[in-house]
Short mmCIF file of C-alpha atoms in Angstrom, two decimals:
data_model
loop_
_atom_site.label_atom_id
_atom_site.label_comp_id
_atom_site.label_asym_id
_atom_site.label_seq_id
_atom_site.Cartn_x
_atom_site.Cartn_y
_atom_site.Cartn_z
CA MET A 23 0.00 0.00 0.00
CA GLU A 24 2.90 2.37 0.80
CA ALA A 25 4.45 1.74 -2.59
CA LYS A 26 1.10 2.40 -4.24
CA ALA A 27 0.65 5.65 -2.30
CA MET A 28 4.14 6.70 -3.31
CA ILE A 29 3.46 5.94 -6.97
CA HIS A 30 0.19 7.95 -6.64
CA GLY A 31 2.11 10.90 -5.21
CA VAL A 32 4.92 10.78 -7.79
CA THR A 33 2.46 10.46 -10.66
CA ARG A 34 0.30 13.33 -9.37
CA PHE A 35 3.36 15.55 -9.06
CA ALA A 36 4.69 14.56 -12.48
CA LEU A 37 1.33 15.20 -14.14
CA SER A 38 1.00 18.59 -12.50
CA PHE A 39 4.52 19.49 -13.58
CA LEU A 40 3.92 18.29 -17.14
CA HIS A 41 0.63 20.22 -17.22
CA VAL A 42 2.43 23.46 -16.38
CA MET A 43 5.12 22.75 -18.99
CA CYS A 44 2.39 22.04 -21.49
CA ARG A 45 0.75 25.39 -20.86
CA ILE A 46 4.10 27.17 -21.31
CA GLY A 47 4.64 25.28 -24.60
CA GLN A 48 1.14 26.16 -25.74
CA LEU A 49 1.72 29.86 -25.04
CA ALA A 50 5.10 29.79 -26.80
CA SER A 51 3.60 28.12 -29.87
CA VAL A 52 0.81 30.70 -30.09
CA ILE A 53 3.34 33.59 -29.84
CA ALA A 54 5.57 31.94 -32.44
CA GLY A 55 2.60 31.34 -34.75
CA ILE A 56 1.62 35.03 -34.54
CA LEU A 57 5.23 36.05 -35.26
CA ILE A 58 5.36 33.88 -38.35
CA VAL A 59 2.20 35.42 -39.74
CA VAL A 60 3.25 38.97 -38.89
CA THR A 61 6.80 38.67 -40.23
CA ALA A 62 5.75 36.79 -43.36
CA THR A 63 3.35 39.55 -44.28
CA GLN A 64 6.14 42.11 -43.80
CA GLY A 65 8.24 40.25 -46.35
CA HIS A 66 11.08 39.17 -44.05
CA VAL A 67 11.60 36.84 -41.18
CA LEU A 68 12.71 37.84 -37.67
CA TRP A 69 14.84 34.82 -37.04
CA GLU A 70 15.67 35.65 -33.44
CA HIS A 71 12.03 35.37 -32.48
CA MET A 72 11.87 31.81 -33.75
CA THR A 73 13.76 30.73 -30.65
CA LEU A 74 10.36 30.65 -28.99
CA TYR A 75 9.87 27.24 -30.57
CA GLY A 76 12.40 25.73 -28.24
CA LYS A 77 15.81 24.21 -28.26
CA ASN A 78 15.58 22.24 -31.50
CA ILE A 79 14.40 25.12 -33.60
CA ASP A 80 16.83 27.29 -31.71
CA GLN A 81 19.63 25.29 -33.27
CA LEU A 82 18.22 25.99 -36.68
CA VAL A 83 17.88 29.70 -35.98
CA GLN A 84 21.42 29.79 -34.64
CA ASN A 85 22.69 28.39 -37.90
CA ALA A 86 20.60 30.88 -39.82
CA GLY A 87 21.90 33.77 -37.73
CA VAL A 88 25.54 32.75 -38.23
CA ALA A 89 24.96 32.42 -41.97
CA GLY A 90 23.64 35.97 -42.02
CA ILE A 91 26.59 37.30 -40.03
CA GLU A 92 29.06 35.51 -42.34
CA THR A 93 27.63 37.30 -45.35
CA GLY A 94 28.19 40.59 -43.53
CA ASN A 95 24.67 41.88 -44.09
CA GLY A 96 22.63 39.90 -41.62
CA LEU A 97 20.18 37.32 -42.76
CA ASN A 98 17.91 39.70 -44.64
CA GLY A 99 20.80 40.67 -46.85
CA ALA A 100 22.14 37.14 -47.25
CA ASP A 101 22.01 35.03 -50.35
CA SER A 102 18.34 34.96 -51.37
CA ASP A 103 18.38 31.21 -52.23
CA MET A 104 19.76 30.39 -48.79
CA ALA A 105 17.26 32.69 -47.11
CA SER A 106 14.36 31.08 -49.04
CA ALA A 107 15.60 27.56 -48.20
CA LEU A 108 15.93 28.48 -44.55
CA LEU A 109 12.49 30.12 -44.54
CA VAL A 110 10.97 26.93 -45.94
CA LEU A 111 12.90 24.85 -43.43
CA VAL A 112 11.85 26.98 -40.50
CA VAL A 113 8.20 26.91 -41.58
CA ILE A 114 8.30 23.09 -41.94
CA ALA A 115 10.04 22.83 -38.54
CA ALA A 116 7.43 25.13 -37.00
CA VAL A 117 4.53 23.14 -38.48
CA TYR A 118 6.19 19.92 -37.28
CA ALA A 119 6.61 21.35 -33.78
CA LEU A 120 3.04 22.65 -33.79
CA ILE A 121 1.65 19.26 -34.76
CA LEU A 122 3.63 17.60 -31.97
CA ILE A 123 2.44 20.22 -29.49
CA LEU A 124 -1.21 19.71 -30.55
CA ILE A 125 -1.01 15.93 -30.28
CA GLY A 126 0.76 16.32 -26.94
CA LEU A 127 -1.86 18.75 -25.68
CA GLN A 128 -4.61 16.36 -26.64
CA ALA A 129 -2.90 13.59 -24.64
CA PHE A 130 -2.33 15.98 -21.69
CA ILE A 131 -5.97 17.08 -21.63
CA LYS A 132 -7.11 13.47 -21.59
CA LEU A 133 -4.65 12.69 -18.79
CA ILE A 134 -5.77 15.66 -16.69
CA LYS A 135 -9.43 14.80 -17.24
CA ASN A 136 -8.79 11.24 -16.05
CA VAL A 137 -6.82 12.44 -13.03
CA LYS A 138 -9.52 15.01 -12.14
CA ALA A 139 -12.15 12.25 -12.36
CA GLY A 140 -10.05 10.23 -9.89
CA HIS A 141 -8.98 7.63 -12.46
CA PHE A 142 -5.25 7.46 -11.79
CA PHE A 143 -4.25 4.00 -12.84
CA VAL A 144 -6.40 3.22 -15.87
CA ALA A 145 -5.35 1.82 -19.24
CA ASP A 146 -6.20 5.11 -20.98
CA ASN A 147 -3.56 6.95 -18.96
CA VAL A 148 -0.94 4.42 -20.08
CA HIS A 149 -2.09 4.92 -23.68
CA GLN A 150 -1.79 8.73 -23.39
CA LEU A 151 1.65 8.50 -21.78
CA ARG A 152 2.79 6.14 -24.54
CA ARG A 153 1.69 8.83 -27.01
CA LEU A 154 3.73 11.42 -25.12
CA VAL A 155 6.79 9.16 -25.22
CA TRP A 156 6.42 8.87 -29.00
CA ILE A 157 6.01 12.64 -29.27
CA GLU A 158 9.20 13.20 -27.27
CA GLY A 159 10.94 10.71 -29.58
CA PHE A 160 9.71 12.48 -32.67
CA ASP A 161 10.75 15.81 -31.13
CA LEU A 162 14.23 14.44 -30.55
CA VAL A 163 14.64 12.93 -34.01
CA GLY A 164 13.01 15.94 -35.67
CA GLY A 165 15.41 18.26 -33.87
CA TRP A 166 18.39 16.32 -35.19
CA VAL A 167 17.02 16.14 -38.74
CA PHE A 168 16.12 19.86 -38.92
CA SER A 169 19.48 20.87 -37.41
CA LEU A 170 21.29 18.73 -39.97
CA LEU A 171 19.22 20.19 -42.81
CA ALA A 172 19.86 23.73 -41.54
CA ALA A 173 23.57 22.99 -41.27
CA GLY A 174 23.50 21.66 -44.86
CA VAL A 175 21.81 24.82 -46.14
CA THR A 176 23.97 27.30 -44.23
CA GLN A 177 27.22 25.27 -44.41
CA HIS A 178 27.66 26.09 -40.74
CA TYR A 179 28.15 22.93 -38.75
CA ASP A 180 27.59 23.09 -35.03
CA LEU A 181 28.43 19.70 -33.56
CA SER A 182 27.39 20.51 -30.00
CA LEU A 183 25.10 17.85 -28.53
CA ASP A 184 21.85 18.96 -26.93
CA LEU A 185 20.86 16.47 -24.28
CA GLU A 186 17.71 18.27 -23.11
CA PRO A 187 15.23 16.41 -25.39
CA LEU A 188 16.90 13.14 -24.45
CA VAL A 189 16.42 13.90 -20.73
CA GLN A 190 12.77 14.84 -21.42
CA LEU A 191 12.27 11.56 -23.25
CA ALA A 192 13.88 9.63 -20.36
CA VAL A 193 11.68 11.38 -17.75
CA THR A 194 8.51 10.75 -19.74
CA PHE A 195 9.51 7.11 -20.28
CA VAL A 196 10.08 6.63 -16.50
CA ILE A 197 6.63 8.12 -15.80
CA TYR A 198 5.16 5.79 -18.42
CA ILE A 199 6.84 2.76 -16.77
CA LEU A 200 5.56 3.88 -13.35
CA MET A 201 2.06 4.30 -14.72
CA LYS A 202 2.16 0.87 -16.37
CA TYR A 203 3.25 -0.70 -13.06
CA GLY A 204 0.55 1.25 -11.22
CA VAL A 205 -2.15 0.02 -13.65
CA ALA A 206 -1.02 -3.60 -13.12
CA LEU A 207 -1.24 -3.09 -9.34
CA GLN A 208 -4.67 -1.52 -9.71
CA GLN A 209 -5.94 -4.40 -11.87
CA ASP A 210 -4.69 -6.85 -9.22
CA ALA A 211 -6.50 -4.88 -6.50
CA ASP A 212 -9.68 -4.76 -8.58
CA ALA A 213 -9.61 -8.51 -9.04
CA MET A 214 -9.80 -8.93 -5.25
CA ILE A 215 -13.35 -9.05 -3.91
CA MET B 302 -7.35 -25.13 -6.23
CA ILE B 303 -9.76 -23.30 -3.97
CA GLU B 304 -13.48 -23.79 -4.63
CA VAL B 305 -16.21 -21.54 -3.33
CA ASP B 306 -19.32 -23.25 -1.94
CA LEU B 307 -21.53 -20.20 -1.73
CA ASP B 308 -24.39 -21.69 -3.80
CA LYS B 309 -25.00 -24.53 -1.34
CA LEU B 310 -24.89 -22.22 1.67
CA MET B 311 -27.22 -19.70 0.05
CA LEU B 312 -29.66 -22.48 -0.83
CA ALA B 313 -29.51 -23.85 2.72
CA ARG B 314 -30.19 -20.37 4.15
CA GLY B 315 -32.81 -19.53 1.51
CA MET B 316 -30.97 -16.38 0.58
CA LEU B 317 -31.02 -14.73 -2.84
CA GLY B 318 -27.85 -13.45 -4.52
CA THR B 319 -29.04 -9.86 -4.54
CA ASP B 320 -29.86 -10.01 -0.82
CA LEU B 321 -26.47 -11.47 0.03
CA ALA B 322 -24.66 -8.92 -2.17
CA ALA B 323 -26.50 -6.09 -0.41
CA ALA B 324 -25.77 -7.63 3.02
CA ILE B 325 -22.03 -7.82 2.44
CA ASP B 326 -21.88 -4.56 0.46
CA ILE B 327 -20.60 -5.81 -2.88
CA THR B 328 -22.19 -5.71 -6.31
CA PRO B 329 -24.21 -8.70 -7.60
CA ALA B 330 -21.69 -8.90 -10.46
CA ASN B 331 -18.81 -9.30 -7.99
CA LEU B 332 -20.79 -11.90 -6.03
CA SER B 333 -21.32 -13.82 -9.24
CA ILE B 334 -17.53 -13.67 -9.95
CA LEU B 335 -16.93 -14.99 -6.41
CA LYS B 336 -19.48 -17.79 -6.77
CA THR B 337 -18.08 -19.00 -10.11
CA GLY B 338 -14.53 -19.06 -8.72
CA LYS B 339 -13.29 -16.44 -11.17
CA ALA B 340 -12.07 -14.04 -8.45
CA LYS B 341 -8.32 -13.74 -7.94
CA GLY B 342 -8.72 -13.38 -4.21
CA VAL B 343 -11.08 -12.60 -1.36
CA ARG B 344 -10.43 -9.85 1.16
CA PHE B 345 -10.66 -10.78 4.84
CA ASN B 346 -13.39 -8.21 5.46
CA THR B 347 -15.47 -9.64 2.58
CA LEU B 348 -14.98 -13.13 4.04
CA ALA B 349 -15.95 -11.88 7.48
CA ALA B 350 -19.10 -10.23 6.06
CA LEU B 351 -20.00 -13.44 4.23
CA CYS B 352 -19.56 -15.50 7.46
CA GLN B 353 -21.74 -13.02 9.36
CA ALA B 354 -24.46 -12.94 6.70
CA LEU B 355 -24.55 -16.71 6.25
CA ASP B 356 -23.81 -17.54 9.86
CA CYS B 357 -20.98 -19.91 9.06
CA GLN B 358 -17.19 -20.31 9.22
CA PRO B 359 -14.68 -19.57 6.41
CA GLY B 360 -14.15 -23.27 6.01
CA ASP B 361 -17.82 -23.68 5.09
CA ILE B 362 -17.38 -21.23 2.20
CA LEU B 363 -13.95 -22.15 0.92
CA ARG B 364 -12.73 -25.63 0.12
CA TYR B 365 -9.38 -26.88 -1.16
CA VAL B 366 -9.62 -29.42 -4.00
CA PRO B 367 -6.40 -30.95 -5.34
CA ASP B 368 -6.06 -30.50 -9.14
CA GLN B 369 -5.92 -34.29 -9.78
CA GLU B 370 -9.10 -34.89 -7.85
CA ARG B 371 -10.83 -32.12 -9.74
CA LYS B 372 -10.02 -33.75 -13.12
#
């Protein structure tokens, strides 16, 4: 019973924490979306603002910024082909990030609804957490792919390793394992009359 | 394996399933699971409530049957 209570506590804390993070991500994505629309209509892109998308897109923006500096005129004065390629890349990365955020939000909302209804260790929560693990995985791989593509376009190779998405994936995976164990315990308890 | 002899006891006491379920505060569905031996386990407080409602001992409800004998 103590172990179960501990798992309850840890899961509650983790879900609350992830909920807050999710809200921050949601806010950031909305701001970034507005910036894309505003800057696109002005005919140029404010690359620095794209950092709102997070670490992975940050890498891309960094590459873009360096490319602009190397040309001596900033990005807006840089080679137009490179600028166009980067614009396309950033937009694709932004859409990719937005899709992940939306799927993640959907999973979070379902999780929070279940928790609010008092259903902690139910199969649906395991399903939603598995979705979140996949999203973290796609975020990690997407970050690498977009960074590589950006490096290819700008010819600026930054080999620094960003471990943050990997840590996020590990934390989500641990929560998923805990939830899976908790559901098995709950099913055992439910089978007792 | 452990067999549950609730049917015989209920018949002897003239008690219906719904009445017994209400008396021991479990659902009729769970009582049915218990009667058919599909339950993974029985809590002590459920067993105590059953003994009180049926005026019997745990040994009257539960019976061990070796697997070979059962076949």
